[in-house]
Amino acid sequence: MTLPPIPNTRQPLADQLTALLEQLPDPSGGPNTGQLEQELAEAFDVPHAVAVASGTAALHVALAACGIGPGDEVLVPALTVVMTVAPLAALGATPVFIDSDPDTLDLDFDDAVRKLTARTRAIVPVHLWGRMGDPAALTAFAQEHGLAVIEDAAQAAGSARSGQRAGTLGAVGCFSMKDGKILWSGEGGFLLTARPQVAEHAAAFRSHWQPAPPGQAPLSRLATNARLAAPLAVIAQANLRRLPSLLARRRAQTQHLIGALQQAPGLSPLAPAPGEEWNGFAPLAHIDLPRPRAFAQHLAQQGVPNSTGSFRLVPCDTRPMFTSTNPCRGAAHVLDHTLAVVLTEHDTETTLDRHAAVILREADAWTG
Ligand SMILES: *Cc1c(COP(=O)(O)O)cnc(C)c1O
């Protein structure tokens, strides 16, 4: 199988960056961020996009725009990274960790119901590794309990399920453009929303309430600086233009590696759900070997970068700053038993074949 090539847009991008350098410094910020926002809204087919400095900032700004503040409780899957949760702390809100179903990776809504209180205001589903839960179940749960849905779609650009795109299921969808995500700009992020008030609030909040939403005075509220720098907006614009190719390549890379692992003892691919159009963010396999987490760590040492082995991804509720007395077992099971190989657009067939050879060899030899 041959991977689809990625279009080389380096020269036009270099020309644009050179042109931009002539304009800098530009205290007004210049037109690129606004252009990027229009292009994002078109590409994702949503009314509004607001570009920000990071995925963390997108969540921070989105939560603030949805009115989340001190004393509020927000449901968050334990099956996530700390970056989902840090913005809640910054706003004085409390994360309440909910479990995930280890078979489907979807949220455990029974656990979510048990953890509702009179203070619960919102739910932040996280499409880890680009995998999406059932949008209908999420929407029904949120509506029944009057919760705002703020998606952490940082890894899910290009994923969809039941015809609904990641990042467009609820009030706001948040994305990261950090290197390592499929759509990257070095650092960066953005949010998508259909609600004009949320977009206006977000645009004000990311820049110290300036410009203020209609009818309000600039700088009349304390907010933050989460603006996306113009050079990064230019890089984001160039990569957004090749997003379809980047997605095709990532899906093909993932399929290639998973295909090469069919005979690997103790490893079985985690297939997307029916109706799920997965972006293929990371090749995923269930590890059914003794000491599965140690196996993932061993693979990382052998040059196969992966979520748990290289980045020590653990359920968020078990991190030292949270004192969970009742840890989420489904999330722990998923992270202990999942090999999620970390890819970039540069990974060629040769790289992927080398990864596959290492995984096959080590799985064969693994005794725990
Ligand atoms: C990358 C990521 C973030 C944070 O994005 P940054 O741009 O690094 O701030 C948040 N959530 C998830 C799931 C991510 O993968």
Coordinates of C-alpha atoms and ligand atoms in Angstrom, one line a residue:
M1 CA 0.0 0.0 0.0
T2 CA 1.3 3.5 -0.8
L3 CA 0.6 6.4 1.5
P4 CA -1.0 9.4 -0.2
P5 CA 1.7 12.1 -0.4
I6 CA 1.3 15.4 1.4
P7 CA 1.3 18.4 -0.9
N8 CA 4.4 20.5 -0.5
T9 CA 3.1 24.0 0.3
R10 CA 6.4 25.2 1.7
Q11 CA 7.2 27.8 -1.0
P12 CA 3.9 29.6 -0.9
L13 CA 4.0 29.5 2.9
A14 CA 7.6 30.9 2.9
D15 CA 6.5 33.7 0.6
Q16 CA 3.6 34.6 2.9
L17 CA 5.8 34.6 6.0
T18 CA 8.3 36.8 4.2
A19 CA 5.6 39.2 3.3
L20 CA 4.3 39.2 6.8
L21 CA 7.8 39.9 8.2
E22 CA 7.7 43.2 6.2
Q23 CA 4.6 44.2 8.2
L24 CA 5.9 43.3 11.6
P25 CA 5.8 44.6 14.2
D26 CA 2.1 45.3 13.8
P27 CA 0.4 46.3 17.1
S28 CA -3.0 45.8 15.5
G29 CA -2.3 42.1 15.0
G30 CA -3.0 42.3 11.3
P31 CA -5.6 40.6 9.2
N32 CA -4.4 36.9 9.2
T33 CA -6.2 35.8 12.4
G34 CA -9.5 37.1 11.1
Q35 CA -8.9 35.4 7.7
L36 CA -8.0 32.2 9.4
E37 CA -11.2 32.3 11.5
Q38 CA -13.4 32.7 8.3
E39 CA -11.5 29.9 6.6
L40 CA -12.0 27.6 9.7
A41 CA -15.7 28.4 9.9
E42 CA -16.0 27.5 6.2
A43 CA -13.9 24.3 6.4
F44 CA -15.9 23.0 9.4
D45 CA -19.2 24.4 8.1
V46 CA -20.0 26.3 11.3
P47 CA -21.1 29.9 11.7
H48 CA -18.3 31.1 13.9
A49 CA -14.6 30.3 14.7
V50 CA -12.4 32.1 17.2
A51 CA -8.6 31.5 16.9
V52 CA -6.6 31.4 20.1
A53 CA -3.1 30.7 21.4
S54 CA -3.5 27.0 22.3
G55 CA -6.0 24.2 22.8
T56 CA -5.9 24.9 26.5
A57 CA -6.8 28.5 25.8
A58 CA -9.6 27.4 23.6
L59 CA -11.1 25.4 26.5
H60 CA -10.5 28.3 28.9
V61 CA -12.1 30.9 26.7
A62 CA -15.0 28.5 25.7
L63 CA -15.8 27.6 29.3
A64 CA -15.8 31.3 30.3
A65 CA -18.0 32.1 27.3
C66 CA -20.5 29.5 28.6
G67 CA -20.6 31.2 31.9
I68 CA -18.6 28.6 33.9
G69 CA -17.1 30.1 37.0
P70 CA -16.4 29.7 40.7
G71 CA -18.4 27.0 42.4
D72 CA -19.6 25.4 39.2
E73 CA -19.0 21.6 38.7
V74 CA -18.1 20.3 35.3
L75 CA -18.2 16.7 34.3
V76 CA -15.0 15.6 32.6
P77 CA -13.9 12.1 31.6
A78 CA -11.0 10.6 33.7
L79 CA -9.9 9.3 30.3
T80 CA -8.1 12.5 29.4
V81 CA -5.0 14.7 29.6
V82 CA -4.5 17.4 32.3
M83 CA -4.9 20.1 29.6
T84 CA -8.7 19.5 29.6
V85 CA -8.9 20.1 33.3
A86 CA -6.5 23.0 33.9
P87 CA -8.8 25.6 32.4
L88 CA -11.5 24.6 34.9
A89 CA -9.2 25.3 37.8
A90 CA -8.2 28.7 36.2
L91 CA -11.9 29.7 36.3
G92 CA -12.5 28.5 39.8
A93 CA -14.7 25.6 38.7
T94 CA -14.4 22.0 39.9
P95 CA -13.8 19.1 37.6
V96 CA -15.9 16.0 38.4
F97 CA -14.4 12.9 36.8
I98 CA -16.6 10.4 35.1
D99 CA -15.7 7.0 33.9
S100 CA -15.6 5.6 30.4
D101 CA -16.9 2.3 29.0
P102 CA -13.8 0.2 28.4
D103 CA -15.3 -1.6 25.4
T104 CA -16.5 1.5 23.5
L105 CA -14.3 4.3 25.0
D106 CA -17.6 6.3 25.2
L107 CA -18.6 8.1 28.4
D108 CA -20.2 6.0 31.1
F109 CA -23.5 7.9 31.4
D110 CA -24.6 5.8 34.4
D111 CA -21.5 7.1 36.3
A112 CA -22.2 10.6 35.1
V113 CA -25.8 10.5 36.4
R114 CA -24.4 9.3 39.8
K115 CA -22.1 12.3 39.9
L116 CA -24.6 15.1 39.1
T117 CA -25.2 17.6 41.8
A118 CA -27.2 20.9 42.0
R119 CA -24.0 22.6 41.0
T120 CA -23.3 20.7 37.8
R121 CA -23.3 23.1 34.9
A122 CA -21.6 21.5 31.9
I123 CA -20.0 18.4 30.4
V124 CA -16.7 18.3 28.5
P125 CA -16.5 15.2 26.4
V126 CA -13.0 14.5 25.1
H127 CA -12.5 12.7 21.8
L128 CA -9.2 11.1 22.9
W129 CA -7.2 9.7 19.9
G130 CA -9.9 11.2 17.6
R131 CA -12.4 8.6 18.7
M132 CA -16.0 9.9 19.3
G133 CA -18.7 8.6 21.5
D134 CA -22.3 8.4 20.4
P135 CA -23.5 12.0 19.8
A136 CA -27.1 11.2 20.3
A137 CA -26.5 9.7 23.8
L138 CA -24.4 12.8 24.7
T139 CA -27.0 15.3 23.5
A140 CA -29.8 13.4 25.2
F141 CA -27.9 13.3 28.5
A142 CA -26.9 17.0 28.4
Q143 CA -30.5 18.1 27.5
E144 CA -32.1 16.0 30.2
H145 CA -29.9 17.5 32.8
G146 CA -29.6 21.0 31.4
L147 CA -25.8 20.9 30.9
A148 CA -23.8 22.9 28.4
V149 CA -21.7 20.7 26.1
I150 CA -18.1 22.0 25.6
E151 CA -16.2 19.5 23.5
D152 CA -12.5 18.9 23.8
A153 CA -11.9 18.0 20.2
A154 CA -8.2 18.8 20.3
Q155 CA -7.3 15.4 18.7
A156 CA -10.4 15.0 16.7
A157 CA -10.2 17.4 13.7
G158 CA -11.8 15.6 10.8
S159 CA -13.6 12.9 12.9
A160 CA -17.4 12.6 12.7
R161 CA -20.0 10.2 13.9
S162 CA -23.6 9.6 12.7
G163 CA -22.9 12.5 10.3
Q164 CA -22.0 14.9 13.1
R165 CA -18.5 16.4 13.1
A166 CA -16.4 16.5 16.2
G167 CA -16.5 20.0 17.7
T168 CA -20.0 20.8 16.4
L169 CA -22.1 18.7 18.8
G170 CA -22.8 21.2 21.6
A171 CA -22.4 24.8 22.6
V172 CA -18.7 25.0 21.7
G173 CA -16.0 22.7 20.2
C174 CA -12.4 23.3 21.1
F175 CA -9.3 22.4 19.1
S176 CA -5.6 22.5 19.5
M177 CA -3.1 23.3 16.7
K178 CA 0.0 22.3 18.7
D179 CA 2.5 20.3 16.7
G180 CA 1.5 16.7 17.0
K181 CA -2.2 17.4 16.2
I182 CA -3.2 16.7 12.6
L183 CA -3.9 20.4 11.8
W184 CA -0.9 22.2 13.4
S185 CA 0.6 25.6 13.6
G186 CA 3.4 25.2 16.1
E187 CA 1.2 26.4 18.9
G188 CA -2.4 27.5 18.6
G189 CA -6.0 26.6 18.9
F190 CA -9.5 27.6 18.0
L191 CA -13.1 27.1 19.0
L192 CA -16.2 26.6 16.9
T193 CA -19.7 27.7 17.8
A194 CA -23.1 28.3 16.2
R195 CA -23.9 30.9 18.9
P196 CA -23.1 34.5 18.1
Q197 CA -23.0 35.5 21.8
V198 CA -20.5 32.7 22.6
A199 CA -18.3 33.8 19.7
E200 CA -18.5 37.5 20.8
H201 CA -17.8 36.6 24.4
A202 CA -14.9 34.3 23.4
A203 CA -13.4 37.0 21.1
A204 CA -13.5 39.5 23.9
F205 CA -12.2 37.2 26.6
R206 CA -9.2 36.1 24.6
S207 CA -8.0 39.7 24.4
H208 CA -8.7 41.4 27.7
W209 CA -12.3 42.2 26.7
Q210 CA -11.2 44.2 23.8
P211 CA -13.1 44.4 21.4
A212 CA -16.0 44.0 23.9
P213 CA -19.2 42.3 22.9
P214 CA -21.8 44.6 21.4
G215 CA -23.2 47.1 23.9
Q216 CA -20.3 46.7 26.4
A217 CA -17.4 48.9 27.1
P218 CA -13.9 47.7 26.1
L219 CA -11.7 46.5 29.0
S220 CA -14.7 46.6 31.3
R221 CA -14.1 43.0 32.5
L222 CA -11.0 41.2 33.5
A223 CA -10.1 38.4 31.1
T224 CA -6.9 37.1 29.6
N225 CA -4.6 37.3 26.6
A226 CA -5.0 34.1 24.5
R227 CA -4.5 35.7 21.1
L228 CA -2.9 33.7 18.3
A229 CA 0.2 35.4 16.9
A230 CA 0.0 36.4 13.2
P231 CA 2.9 34.2 12.0
L232 CA 1.2 31.2 13.5
A233 CA -2.1 32.2 11.9
V234 CA -0.3 32.2 8.5
I235 CA 1.0 28.6 9.2
A236 CA -2.4 27.5 10.3
Q237 CA -3.9 28.9 7.1
A238 CA -1.5 27.0 5.0
N239 CA -2.1 23.8 6.8
L240 CA -5.9 24.2 6.8
R241 CA -5.7 24.3 3.0
R242 CA -4.0 20.9 3.0
L243 CA -6.2 19.5 5.8
P244 CA -8.0 17.0 3.5
S245 CA -4.6 15.6 2.4
L246 CA -3.3 15.6 6.0
L247 CA -6.4 13.6 7.0
A248 CA -6.1 11.2 4.1
R249 CA -2.5 10.6 4.9
R250 CA -3.1 10.1 8.7
R251 CA -5.9 7.6 8.0
A252 CA -3.7 5.7 5.5
Q253 CA -0.8 5.7 8.0
T254 CA -3.0 4.3 10.7
Q255 CA -4.5 1.7 8.4
H256 CA -1.1 0.7 7.2
L257 CA 0.3 0.1 10.7
I258 CA -2.8 -1.7 12.0
G259 CA -2.8 -3.8 8.9
A260 CA 0.8 -4.8 9.6
L261 CA -0.1 -5.9 13.1
Q262 CA -2.8 -8.4 12.2
Q263 CA -0.5 -11.3 13.2
A264 CA 0.9 -9.7 16.4
P265 CA 0.2 -12.0 19.4
G266 CA -1.8 -10.4 22.1
L267 CA -2.7 -7.3 20.1
S268 CA -6.1 -6.6 18.5
P269 CA -7.0 -3.4 16.7
L270 CA -9.6 -1.1 18.3
A271 CA -12.1 -0.6 15.5
P272 CA -14.2 2.5 15.2
A273 CA -17.9 2.2 15.9
P274 CA -20.5 1.8 13.2
G275 CA -21.2 5.2 11.7
E276 CA -17.9 6.6 13.0
E277 CA -15.7 8.4 10.5
W278 CA -12.5 8.3 12.5
N279 CA -9.6 10.6 11.7
G280 CA -7.1 7.9 12.5
F281 CA -5.3 10.1 14.9
A282 CA -3.3 7.2 16.4
P283 CA -3.2 3.5 15.5
L284 CA -4.9 1.9 18.4
A285 CA -4.6 -1.7 19.6
H286 CA -5.9 -3.5 22.7
I287 CA -3.0 -5.1 24.5
D288 CA -3.9 -8.6 25.9
L289 CA -0.4 -9.5 27.3
P290 CA 0.8 -9.8 30.8
R291 CA 1.7 -6.3 32.3
P292 CA 0.3 -4.5 29.3
R293 CA 1.4 -1.0 30.5
A294 CA 5.0 -2.2 30.9
F295 CA 4.8 -3.6 27.4
A296 CA 3.8 -0.1 26.0
Q297 CA 6.7 1.4 28.0
H298 CA 9.0 -1.2 26.6
L299 CA 7.9 -0.4 23.1
A300 CA 8.6 3.3 23.7
Q301 CA 12.1 2.4 24.8
Q302 CA 12.5 0.4 21.6
G303 CA 11.6 3.5 19.5
V304 CA 7.9 3.1 19.0
P305 CA 6.4 6.3 20.6
N306 CA 3.0 5.8 22.2
S307 CA 0.6 7.6 24.6
T308 CA 1.1 5.6 27.7
G309 CA 4.7 4.4 27.2
S310 CA 6.2 7.7 26.0
F311 CA 4.0 10.2 27.7
R312 CA 2.9 8.2 30.8
L313 CA -0.7 9.0 30.2
V314 CA -2.7 8.0 33.2
P315 CA -6.4 8.6 34.1
C316 CA -6.6 12.3 35.0
D317 CA -8.4 11.5 38.3
T318 CA -5.3 9.6 39.6
R319 CA -2.9 12.5 39.1
P320 CA -1.4 13.8 42.4
M321 CA -3.4 17.1 42.5
F322 CA -6.7 15.2 42.7
T323 CA -7.6 13.1 45.7
S324 CA -9.9 10.6 44.2
T325 CA -11.2 8.1 46.7
N326 CA -13.1 6.2 44.1
P327 CA -11.0 6.1 40.9
C328 CA -12.6 5.5 37.5
R329 CA -11.8 1.9 36.7
G330 CA -13.0 1.9 33.1
A331 CA -10.6 4.7 32.2
A332 CA -7.7 3.0 34.0
H333 CA -8.5 -0.2 32.2
V334 CA -8.4 1.6 28.8
L335 CA -5.1 3.3 29.5
D336 CA -3.5 0.2 30.9
H337 CA -4.5 -1.9 27.9
T338 CA -4.2 0.4 24.9
L339 CA -1.3 0.9 22.6
A340 CA -1.8 4.3 20.9
V341 CA 1.1 4.9 18.5
V342 CA 2.1 8.5 18.1
L343 CA 2.3 9.6 14.5
T344 CA 3.2 12.7 12.5
E345 CA 2.7 13.5 8.9
H346 CA 6.5 12.7 8.3
D347 CA 6.1 9.0 9.2
T348 CA 6.7 7.1 5.9
E349 CA 5.9 3.5 5.1
T350 CA 9.4 2.6 6.1
T351 CA 9.0 4.2 9.5
L352 CA 5.6 2.4 10.0
D353 CA 7.0 -0.9 8.8
R354 CA 9.9 -0.5 11.2
H355 CA 7.4 0.2 14.1
A356 CA 5.4 -2.9 13.1
A357 CA 8.5 -5.1 13.0
V358 CA 9.5 -3.9 16.5
I359 CA 6.0 -4.4 17.9
L360 CA 5.7 -7.9 16.3
R361 CA 9.2 -9.0 17.6
E362 CA 8.6 -7.6 21.1
A363 CA 5.1 -9.0 21.4
D364 CA 6.4 -12.4 20.4
A365 CA 9.2 -12.3 23.0
W366 CA 7.2 -10.6 25.8
T367 CA 6.8 -12.7 28.9
G368 CA 5.8 -9.9 31.2
Ligands
LIG1 C1 -3.3 18.8 22.9 C2 -4.5 18.7 23.8 C3 -5.0 19.7 24.6 C4 -4.3 21.0 24.8 O1 -3.9 21.6 23.7 P1 -2.6 22.7 23.7 O2 -2.6 23.3 22.4 O3 -1.4 21.8 23.9 O4 -2.9 23.6 24.9 C5 -6.2 19.5 25.2 N1 -6.9 18.3 25.2 C6 -6.4 17.3 24.4 C7 -7.2 16.0 24.4 C8 -5.2 17.4 23.7 O5 -4.8 16.4 23.0

